C-alpha cells in the first residue's frame, strides 16, 4: 500500500506544482486588484480583520487567500490573524514593476491560454490565420476583434498593456545598435515637405522620442507617429514635451497611407509585426511599398527566433500565437518583405538581448 501511495505521489507531483502555480497567480492578482499589498504597512503588521475592512472584502475569504501567501513565503504572520510584508511582497505594491508585469501576464497570457483548447476545438489544430479570430479574443469576449481592437474595447486592459509597453521600452534601445548618422546628410537634401521618419504603430511616441534625443539632426517636425485613431487620441492627450512638434497621424496599416506619411525616408515597424499572422504582415508590407519612395528604408525592430531556443523563448512564441502572431527568424521576416518588393539590406543585433534591427530597402 505504501509503495502504491509513493507511486501515486510521484505521478501527481508535476500536476501539483502546476496547481500551486495557478492558485498563486490567481491569489496574487486578487491582492493586487484590491490593493491589499498597499494596505499592509511596510513595517509592522495588520490584522486580517482590519485589512478586510480597508479593501472591502470578507474576513473569511481574505483569511483563506492570505494563508496561501503565508505558506508560500510571500507574507509572514507575526501574530494570529495578522500579516506582514516580506521583501518579496513589497515588490507587488500597485506602482511596482513586478505587480504590473504579473497583471499583464495574467491578462495577456493566463486567461487566453485557458482558451487555447477551446480555440482548437472550434477552428482545428492550426495556428490562427486571422488576427481577429484568436484565443485572446475568446478570453476577452471579443471573438471577432484583433488584439488592438480588443484593447480599444477594454480600457482597463489597455491601460495595463500600454503601461507595460512603455515601461519595457528601455529593454529594446536603438542607441548603440543602429547608427542613424547616414540620415544627417540625406535630410538636408530632401524636399522640405517630405516626411523623414514614420513610426508605424508608435503608440505614445516614446521610441521616436529616444531616437530624436540620440540624433538631434533629425527634424522632429518632419517625423510622425502613425497609429490607430484611439492610440493617436491617447498619445495627443499625454504627449511627451519633447514631441510637441511631431506629427500624430491616425489610420490603419491595412489601408493606403495618408498623404502626411507617404514617401518617408524611413518607416519603422517596432515590436508590432510579431503580433500578427503572416497574411496581415504581408498586407502591412504592401501598404508601405505602395507609399514608399525609391530611397525609402524600412526598419523592423523585433526579438528574433533563434536556432537554439530556450524553453522561455518557445513559450514567448506560443504567447504570440494567442493573439494570432509569432516570433520569426530573419529569414521569415525577409521572405514576407520580399513578397512585397523589399530586400534585406543589413542586420544589426543587440548584444544585450535577442532583439535586432533589420534594415530593408526596395528590391
Coordinates of C-alpha atoms in Angstrom, one line a residue:
X1 CA 0.0 0.0 0.0
X2 CA 2.8 2.4 0.9
X3 CA 4.6 1.7 -2.4
X4 CA 1.4 2.4 -4.3
X5 CA 1.0 5.7 -2.4
X6 CA 4.6 6.7 -3.3
X7 CA 4.0 5.9 -7.0
X8 CA 0.8 8.0 -6.9
X9 CA 2.6 10.9 -5.3
X10 CA 5.3 10.7 -7.9
X11 CA 2.8 10.6 -10.7
X12 CA 0.9 13.6 -9.4
X13 CA 4.0 15.6 -8.5
X14 CA 4.2 17.8 -11.6
X15 CA 0.4 18.4 -11.7
X16 CA 0.5 19.5 -8.0
X17 CA 3.2 22.0 -9.0
X18 CA 1.0 23.4 -11.7
X19 CA -1.9 23.6 -9.2
X20 CA 0.1 25.6 -6.8
X21 CA 1.4 28.0 -9.5
X22 CA -2.2 28.5 -10.9
X23 CA -3.6 29.2 -7.4
X24 CA -0.7 31.5 -6.5
X25 CA -1.1 33.6 -9.6
X26 CA -4.8 34.0 -9.0
X27 CA -4.3 35.0 -5.4
X28 CA -1.6 37.5 -6.2
X29 CA -3.7 39.0 -9.0
X30 CA -6.6 39.4 -6.5
X31 CA -4.4 41.1 -3.8
X32 CA -3.0 43.4 -6.5
X33 CA -6.5 44.3 -7.8
X34 CA -7.8 45.1 -4.4
X35 CA -4.6 46.9 -3.4
X36 CA -4.2 44.6 -0.4
X37 CA -0.4 44.8 -0.6
X38 CA -0.7 48.6 -0.5
X39 CA -2.7 48.5 2.7
X40 CA -0.2 46.3 4.6
X41 CA 2.3 48.6 6.4
X42 CA 5.9 48.5 5.1
X43 CA 7.0 47.7 8.6
X44 CA 4.9 46.1 11.3
X45 CA 1.7 44.1 10.7
X46 CA -2.0 44.5 10.2
X47 CA -4.9 42.3 11.3
X48 CA -6.8 40.4 8.6
X49 CA -10.0 42.0 10.0
X50 CA -8.6 45.5 9.5
X51 CA -7.2 44.6 6.1
X52 CA -10.6 43.2 5.1
X53 CA -12.3 46.4 6.2
X54 CA -9.9 48.6 4.2
X55 CA -10.2 46.7 0.9
X56 CA -13.9 46.0 1.3
X57 CA -13.8 42.2 1.5
X58 CA -14.9 39.4 3.8
X59 CA -12.6 38.4 6.6
X60 CA -13.2 34.7 5.9
X61 CA -12.1 34.8 2.2
X62 CA -9.1 37.0 3.0
X63 CA -8.0 34.5 5.6
X64 CA -8.1 31.7 3.1
X65 CA -6.3 33.7 0.4
X66 CA -3.6 35.0 2.8
X67 CA -3.0 31.5 4.1
X68 CA -1.6 30.6 0.7
X69 CA 0.7 33.7 0.5
X70 CA 2.0 33.0 4.0
X71 CA 2.7 29.3 3.2
X72 CA 4.4 30.4 0.0
X73 CA 6.6 32.9 2.0
X74 CA 5.1 35.9 0.2
X75 CA 3.8 37.2 3.5
X76 CA 4.6 36.5 7.1
X77 CA 2.2 36.1 10.1
X78 CA 3.9 37.5 13.2
X79 CA 0.8 37.0 15.3
X80 CA -2.5 35.1 14.9
X81 CA -4.8 36.7 12.3
X82 CA -2.1 39.2 11.3
X83 CA 0.0 39.6 8.2
X84 CA 3.2 41.5 7.4
X85 CA 5.3 42.2 4.3
X86 CA 8.3 40.3 3.2
X87 CA 10.9 41.7 0.7
X88 CA 9.1 39.7 -2.0
X89 CA 5.6 41.0 -1.3
X90 CA 6.8 44.7 -1.2
X91 CA 7.5 44.3 -4.9
X92 CA 3.8 43.7 -5.6
X93 CA 2.5 47.0 -4.4
X94 CA 0.5 48.8 -7.0
X95 CA 3.1 51.0 -8.6
X96 CA 5.9 48.4 -8.7
X97 CA 7.0 46.9 -11.9
X98 CA 6.5 43.3 -10.7
X99 CA 2.8 44.0 -9.9
X100 CA 2.2 45.5 -13.3
X101 CA 4.0 42.6 -15.1
X102 CA 2.0 40.0 -13.2
X103 CA -1.3 41.6 -14.1
X104 CA 0.0 41.9 -17.7
X105 CA 0.9 38.2 -17.9
X106 CA -2.5 37.3 -16.3
X107 CA -4.4 39.4 -18.9
X108 CA -2.4 38.6 -22.0
X109 CA -1.3 35.0 -21.3
X110 CA -3.0 33.3 -18.4
X111 CA -6.6 33.9 -19.4
X112 CA -6.1 33.4 -23.2
X113 CA -4.0 30.2 -22.5
X114 CA -7.0 28.7 -20.8
X115 CA -9.0 29.2 -24.0
X116 CA -6.4 27.5 -26.3
X117 CA -8.1 24.1 -26.2
X118 CA -11.5 25.7 -26.9
X119 CA -9.9 27.6 -29.8
X120 CA -8.5 24.4 -31.3
X121 CA -11.8 22.6 -30.8
X122 CA -13.6 25.3 -32.8
X123 CA -11.0 26.0 -35.5
X124 CA -8.9 22.9 -35.8
X125 CA -5.3 22.3 -34.6
X126 CA -3.7 25.1 -36.5
X127 CA -2.1 28.4 -35.8
X128 CA -4.5 31.4 -36.2
X129 CA -4.7 32.6 -39.8
X130 CA -6.6 35.8 -39.0
X131 CA -5.8 38.4 -36.2
X132 CA -9.4 38.8 -35.4
X133 CA -10.0 35.1 -34.6
X134 CA -7.8 34.1 -31.7
X135 CA -7.7 32.5 -28.2
X136 CA -7.2 36.1 -26.9
X137 CA -10.4 37.2 -28.4
X138 CA -12.3 34.2 -26.8
X139 CA -10.8 35.0 -23.4
X140 CA -11.9 38.6 -23.5
X141 CA -15.4 38.1 -25.0
X142 CA -14.5 39.6 -28.4
X143 CA -14.2 36.6 -30.8
X144 CA -14.2 38.9 -33.8
X145 CA -11.6 41.5 -32.9
X146 CA -7.9 41.6 -33.2
X147 CA -5.7 42.4 -30.2
X148 CA -5.7 46.1 -30.8
X149 CA -9.5 46.2 -31.4
X150 CA -9.9 44.4 -28.1
X151 CA -7.6 46.9 -26.3
X152 CA -9.8 49.7 -27.7
X153 CA -12.9 48.0 -26.4
X154 CA -11.4 47.3 -23.0
X155 CA -9.9 50.5 -21.5
X156 CA -8.8 48.8 -18.2
X157 CA -6.9 46.2 -20.2
X158 CA -5.4 48.8 -22.5
X159 CA -4.2 50.8 -19.5
X160 CA -2.2 47.9 -18.1
X161 CA -0.9 46.9 -21.6
X162 CA 0.2 50.4 -22.6
X163 CA 1.9 50.9 -19.2
X164 CA 3.9 47.7 -19.6
X165 CA 4.8 48.5 -23.2
X166 CA 6.1 52.0 -22.2
X167 CA 8.0 50.7 -19.1
X168 CA 9.7 47.9 -21.1
X169 CA 10.7 50.1 -24.0
X170 CA 14.1 50.7 -22.5
X171 CA 14.9 47.0 -22.9
X172 CA 15.0 47.5 -26.7
X173 CA 17.1 50.6 -27.4
X174 CA 18.2 51.6 -30.9
X175 CA 21.2 53.5 -29.5
X176 CA 24.3 51.5 -29.8
X177 CA 22.6 49.0 -32.1
X178 CA 21.8 51.1 -35.2
X179 CA 23.7 54.1 -36.5
X180 CA 21.4 56.9 -37.9
X181 CA 24.3 59.2 -38.9
X182 CA 23.7 58.4 -42.6
X183 CA 20.5 60.4 -42.3
X184 CA 22.3 63.7 -41.4
X185 CA 23.4 64.5 -45.0
X186 CA 20.4 62.9 -46.5
X187 CA 17.9 65.0 -44.6
X188 CA 19.4 68.3 -45.8
X189 CA 18.9 67.4 -49.4
X190 CA 15.3 66.3 -49.2
X191 CA 12.2 68.2 -50.2
X192 CA 11.2 70.2 -47.1
X193 CA 7.7 68.8 -47.1
X194 CA 8.8 65.1 -47.2
X195 CA 8.5 63.1 -44.0
X196 CA 11.7 61.8 -42.7
X197 CA 10.8 59.2 -40.1
X198 CA 7.4 57.5 -39.6
X199 CA 7.0 55.1 -36.6
X200 CA 4.2 52.8 -37.6
X201 CA 2.3 51.6 -34.5
X202 CA 4.4 54.0 -32.5
X203 CA 1.7 54.5 -29.8
X204 CA 2.8 57.2 -27.3
X205 CA 5.9 58.1 -29.4
X206 CA 8.4 57.1 -26.7
X207 CA 10.6 55.2 -29.2
X208 CA 10.5 58.2 -31.5
X209 CA 11.4 60.5 -28.6
X210 CA 14.5 58.4 -27.8
X211 CA 15.6 58.4 -31.5
X212 CA 15.3 62.2 -31.7
X213 CA 17.2 62.6 -28.5
X214 CA 20.0 60.5 -29.7
X215 CA 20.1 62.1 -33.2
X216 CA 19.3 65.8 -32.8
X217 CA 20.0 66.4 -36.5
X218 CA 16.7 64.7 -37.4
X219 CA 14.0 67.5 -37.6
X220 CA 11.1 66.5 -35.2
X221 CA 8.5 68.4 -37.2
X222 CA 9.1 66.0 -40.1
X223 CA 8.7 62.9 -38.0
X224 CA 5.4 61.2 -37.3
X225 CA 3.7 58.5 -35.2
X226 CA 1.2 56.6 -37.3
X227 CA -1.2 54.5 -35.4
X228 CA -4.9 53.6 -34.9
X229 CA -7.2 56.6 -34.1
X230 CA -7.7 55.7 -30.5
X231 CA -3.9 55.3 -29.9
X232 CA -3.3 58.7 -31.5
X233 CA -6.0 60.3 -29.4
X234 CA -4.4 58.8 -26.3
X235 CA -0.9 60.0 -27.4
X236 CA -2.1 63.5 -28.0
X237 CA -3.6 63.7 -24.5
X238 CA -0.3 62.8 -22.8
X239 CA 2.4 63.7 -25.3
X240 CA 5.9 64.0 -24.0
X241 CA 7.1 67.6 -24.1
X242 CA 10.0 66.6 -26.4
X243 CA 7.5 65.5 -29.0
X244 CA 5.3 68.6 -29.3
X245 CA 6.4 69.3 -32.9
X246 CA 6.0 65.8 -34.3
X247 CA 3.0 64.8 -36.4
X248 CA 0.4 62.5 -35.0
X249 CA -1.4 60.7 -37.9
X250 CA -4.3 58.4 -37.4
X251 CA -5.0 55.5 -39.7
X252 CA -4.6 51.7 -40.3
X253 CA -1.7 50.0 -41.8
X254 CA -4.1 47.9 -43.8
X255 CA -5.4 50.9 -45.7
X256 CA -3.4 53.2 -48.1
X257 CA -1.2 55.6 -46.1
X258 CA -2.5 59.2 -45.8
X259 CA -0.5 62.0 -47.6
X260 CA 1.2 63.1 -44.4
X261 CA 3.2 59.9 -44.1
X262 CA 3.7 58.9 -47.8
X263 CA 7.2 58.8 -49.3
X264 CA 9.0 58.9 -45.9
X265 CA 12.7 58.4 -45.9
X266 CA 12.3 55.9 -43.1
X267 CA 9.4 53.7 -41.9
X268 CA 9.7 51.8 -38.7
X269 CA 7.9 48.6 -37.5
X270 CA 9.0 48.4 -33.9
X271 CA 7.7 45.4 -32.0
X272 CA 4.4 45.1 -33.8
X273 CA 4.8 42.6 -36.7
X274 CA 5.1 39.7 -34.3
X275 CA 1.6 40.4 -33.1
X276 CA 0.1 39.4 -36.4
X277 CA -0.2 36.4 -38.7
X278 CA 1.8 36.2 -41.9
X279 CA -1.1 37.3 -44.1
X280 CA -1.6 40.6 -42.2
X281 CA 2.2 41.2 -42.0
X282 CA 2.4 40.9 -45.8
X283 CA -0.5 43.3 -46.1
X284 CA 1.4 45.8 -43.9
X285 CA 4.5 45.5 -46.1
X286 CA 2.4 46.0 -49.3
X287 CA 0.9 49.2 -47.8
X288 CA 4.4 50.6 -47.1
X289 CA 5.6 49.5 -50.5
X290 CA 2.8 51.4 -52.2
X291 CA 3.7 54.6 -50.3
X292 CA 7.5 54.2 -50.4
X293 CA 9.9 56.4 -52.3
X294 CA 12.9 55.0 -54.3
X295 CA 15.3 55.7 -51.4
X296 CA 13.0 54.6 -48.5
X297 CA 14.4 52.4 -45.8
X298 CA 12.3 50.2 -43.5
X299 CA 13.4 49.2 -40.1
X300 CA 11.9 46.1 -38.4
X301 CA 12.8 46.0 -34.7
X302 CA 11.9 42.7 -33.2
X303 CA 13.1 39.8 -31.0
X304 CA 14.2 37.1 -33.4
X305 CA 13.6 33.4 -33.3
X306 CA 16.9 31.8 -32.8
X307 CA 18.1 28.3 -33.8
X308 CA 18.9 27.2 -30.2
X309 CA 15.8 28.2 -28.4
X310 CA 15.3 28.1 -24.7
X311 CA 12.1 27.0 -23.1
X312 CA 11.3 30.6 -22.3
X313 CA 11.8 31.7 -25.9
X314 CA 9.5 28.9 -27.1
X315 CA 6.9 30.0 -24.5
X316 CA 7.1 33.5 -25.9
X317 CA 6.3 32.3 -29.4
X318 CA 3.2 30.5 -28.0
X319 CA 2.3 33.7 -26.3
X320 CA 2.3 35.5 -29.6
X321 CA 0.1 32.7 -31.1
X322 CA -2.6 33.6 -28.6
X323 CA -3.1 36.9 -30.4
X324 CA -2.5 35.5 -33.8
X325 CA 1.2 36.3 -34.2
X326 CA 4.5 34.5 -33.9
X327 CA 8.2 35.1 -33.3
X328 CA 10.0 35.0 -36.6
X329 CA 13.5 34.3 -37.8
X330 CA 15.4 36.7 -40.0
X331 CA 14.6 34.5 -43.0
X332 CA 10.9 34.6 -42.2
X333 CA 10.9 38.4 -42.0
X334 CA 12.9 38.7 -45.2
X335 CA 10.5 36.3 -47.1
X336 CA 7.4 38.4 -46.1
X337 CA 9.2 41.7 -47.0
X338 CA 10.4 40.1 -50.3
X339 CA 6.9 39.2 -51.3
X340 CA 6.0 42.9 -51.1
X341 CA 9.0 44.2 -53.1
X342 CA 11.7 44.8 -50.4
X343 CA 15.0 43.1 -49.7
X344 CA 17.0 42.7 -46.5
X345 CA 19.9 45.2 -46.7
X346 CA 21.5 44.8 -43.2
X347 CA 21.0 43.2 -39.8
X348 CA 22.1 44.8 -36.5
X349 CA 22.0 42.6 -33.4
X350 CA 21.5 44.0 -29.9
X351 CA 24.2 42.2 -27.8
X352 CA 22.1 42.7 -24.7
X353 CA 19.1 40.6 -25.8
X354 CA 17.6 38.8 -28.8
X355 CA 16.3 42.0 -30.3
X356 CA 17.6 43.1 -33.7
X357 CA 17.2 45.9 -36.2
X358 CA 16.6 44.6 -39.7
X359 CA 17.0 47.2 -42.5
X360 CA 15.1 46.7 -45.7
X361 CA 15.3 48.7 -49.0
X362 CA 13.4 48.4 -52.2
X363 CA 14.3 45.3 -54.2

